[in-house]
Amino acid sequence: MAKFNKNDNRRSNIPSSNSSNKKEGPKVSNGVFVYNKEMTLGELSKQLNIPASNIIKFLFMNKKMVTINQTLDDDTIGEICLEFGYDFKKEKIVSEENFEELDIVDKPEDLLPRPPVVTIMGHVDHGKTTLIDAIRNSNLVAKEVGGISQAIGAYQKEIDGQKITFLDTPGHEAFTAMRSRGASVTDIVVLVVAADDGVMPQTIEAIDHAKAANVPIIVAVNKIDKEGANTEKIRNELMAYDIIPEEYGGDTIFCDISAKKQIGIKQLLEAILVTAEILELKANPNRFAIGTVIEANLDKGEGPKATLLVQNGTLSFQDYVVVGTAYGKIRRMSNEHRATLKVATPSTPVSVIGLSEVPNAGDKFMAFPTERQARDIAFKRALAKKEETQNATSARSLDDLYNRIHEGEVQDINVILKCDTNGSAEAIKASLEKLSNDQVHIKVIHASAGAITESDIMLASAGNAIIYGFNVRPSSMISQKAEQEKVEIRLYQIIYDLLNEMQDAMKGMLKKEKVEQVTGQAEVRTTIKISKVGTIAGCYITSGTIKANSMIRLLRNGVITYTGKIASLKRFKDDAKEVREGFECGISIENFNDIKEMDIIEGYEMVEKA
Ligand code: GDP
């Protein structure tokens, strides 16, 4: 039962009146094709009133082989519209189910300042981790609440009575996807550049992420304690990337620090607060929380455990939260010092327990006042996801995929990925998707940490997906269920094996190049002409085998005189399927009678090369 607190005057994020605006089907108006979700080629052809064959032809000319029942992505829909003289527009359907898209507007009088959310980025070995630790452990305030700190992917630091929220971002290249998502919850990026090194590839990548997300950068020039440290050189190098120091008339604050020796840390934190003040970061604490999953994993004892960053509103103990297609009641909420919290205001990271599934880092969450609302919305989201994946064309086993590609279709391989940790899920997902090419597209429709569950099987079944398990094993009940649903589960313990097998499958799937393979040769010893049948060559097989259904070439003095097929292959009077080396046989060739003694009949087949 939902416990309603009389003092709880938080507003729901979803106004009850306008709970979902009506979905309208696609239509053409004033030469603009307006639609709101992906559709099959057949549907598009109907909507635009253009024969499907014309569309297929156009796509074929553009090297895309698409069948009428295949779902088109937005890019392809756009291309088709333009080709056939339509403009196009995709409308967003905003309803309670896709709360990620909701435009939450607060009245200015309801807004209160909130702490900035900071991400530390930079090239490997430039000192990100050391800086994170230096800030975490710096004793800026005398009393720190709670006990031993735990890594929850984010933490808050207080300076001069003001809080700053820091996200710990992993630095590995495979995590770029997550980091770029990380940037969208970030208000300020602290870019660490080692003074004894310089601007490096990941420095530039970090600058690009920050710029793309329109997030201001503060540069922390690190390792100034080292010999050979040159802070001026760093300033000069960064100017090439439009990062101009304040002292040179630009708008970027540079702080010279030593993370290792704890020099300049306080100044850096002050610079963050100054930047935050300019940004006027505000939120409305009087609404139900909305925010992002920072990190999540499956805790052996406690079940799914997630670090949530509250971005607007207030998250309360016992709130109902929807994230992904799951919902749950917050059973416990704590900060990085393991102190239990009753409420978490905007910009507060909290570790929560009570979700029914392990969510993905980067997922949005929303809190609801009642269980019914949360459950309904989670259910609708699950349905929508099922519908979406059902539309995707694919096959459920790797073998099936081989067959499908022979039909020349563009293939999507749908994959559900279940791993031991979210980190590996993210990394494998990114690597798998990178394997996609022009003809085969790998789509990870779900990736998360945790065991393979019944709902994964259902999702795989609906979405024609293959389940890849990494360091997880299905229970026998789940294996049975998978068998019933004809869902393939593939298990791996080494990422390399997983990627290799996928690559092999794709090679099998790619339109195979055909190469000819000679099966054998026969020498013509005599010829007999039979009226109405033609010439029959009495042959001796000199090598390999000659097969009744294979292609043949007639060689005369080493020159190909004819290429065709065998009409009949006989041993004595009986038809033979094949005749091997050292045996005699009679061969007649389809539509060809000019066979002479000493000709060579060479049998060959076209085989596919992987
Ligand atoms: P990350 O890969 O960016 O997280 O870099 P780390 O924090 O792991 O640091 C890489 C190396 O640089 C480690 O050996 C650190 O001890 C060292 N380091 C980091 N900050 C400083 C600093 O301010 N001065 C010196 N001398 N070494 C540092």
CSV table of C-alpha atoms and ligand atoms in Angstrom, one decimal, residues 120-133 169 171 192 194 196 202 221-227 257-263, ligand 1:
chain,number,residue,atom,x,y,z
A,120,ILE,CA,36.2,14.7,-14.4
A,121,MET,CA,37.6,13.8,-17.8
A,122,GLY,CA,40.9,13.6,-19.4
A,123,HIS,CA,43.5,11.4,-21.0
A,124,VAL,CA,44.6,8.2,-19.4
A,125,ASP,CA,47.3,8.7,-16.7
A,126,HIS,CA,46.8,12.4,-16.5
A,127,GLY,CA,45.5,12.0,-12.9
A,128,LYS,CA,41.7,11.7,-13.0
A,129,THR,CA,41.5,9.0,-10.4
A,130,THR,CA,44.0,10.7,-8.2
A,131,LEU,CA,42.1,13.9,-8.4
A,132,ILE,CA,38.8,12.1,-7.6
A,133,ASP,CA,40.4,10.6,-4.6
A,169,THR,CA,33.5,8.3,-14.8
A,171,GLY,CA,38.2,6.4,-18.5
A,192,VAL,CA,42.5,17.1,-16.4
A,194,ALA,CA,49.0,16.6,-17.1
A,196,ASP,CA,54.4,17.2,-17.9
A,202,GLN,CA,41.4,11.5,-24.9
A,221,VAL,CA,46.5,21.5,-15.1
A,222,ASN,CA,47.7,18.6,-13.0
A,223,LYS,CA,51.1,17.3,-11.8
A,224,ILE,CA,52.6,20.8,-11.3
A,225,ASP,CA,54.8,19.2,-8.7
A,226,LYS,CA,56.7,17.3,-11.3
A,227,GLU,CA,59.9,18.3,-12.9
A,257,ILE,CA,47.0,21.6,-9.3
A,258,SER,CA,48.8,18.6,-8.0
A,259,ALA,CA,46.3,15.9,-7.3
A,260,LYS,CA,49.0,13.8,-5.7
A,261,LYS,CA,50.3,16.5,-3.4
A,262,GLN,CA,46.9,18.0,-2.8
A,263,ILE,CA,47.9,21.4,-4.1
B,1,GDP,P1,44.0,8.5,-14.7
B,1,GDP,O1,44.3,7.4,-15.6
B,1,GDP,O2,43.8,9.8,-15.4
B,1,GDP,O3,42.9,8.2,-13.7
B,1,GDP,O4,45.4,8.8,-13.9
B,1,GDP,P2,45.8,8.4,-12.4
B,1,GDP,O5,45.0,9.2,-11.4
B,1,GDP,O6,45.7,6.9,-12.3
B,1,GDP,O7,47.3,8.8,-12.4
B,1,GDP,C1,48.3,8.3,-13.2
B,1,GDP,C2,49.6,8.4,-12.5
B,1,GDP,O8,49.9,9.8,-12.3
B,1,GDP,C3,49.6,7.8,-11.1
B,1,GDP,O9,50.9,7.1,-11.0
B,1,GDP,C4,49.5,8.9,-10.2
B,1,GDP,O10,50.1,8.7,-9.0
B,1,GDP,C5,50.2,10.0,-11.0
B,1,GDP,N1,49.8,11.4,-10.6
B,1,GDP,C6,48.5,11.8,-10.6
B,1,GDP,N2,48.4,13.1,-10.2
B,1,GDP,C7,49.7,13.5,-10.0
B,1,GDP,C8,50.3,14.7,-9.5
B,1,GDP,O11,49.6,15.7,-9.3
B,1,GDP,N3,51.6,14.7,-9.4
B,1,GDP,C9,52.4,13.6,-9.7
B,1,GDP,N4,53.7,13.7,-9.5
B,1,GDP,N5,51.9,12.4,-10.1
B,1,GDP,C10,50.6,12.4,-10.2
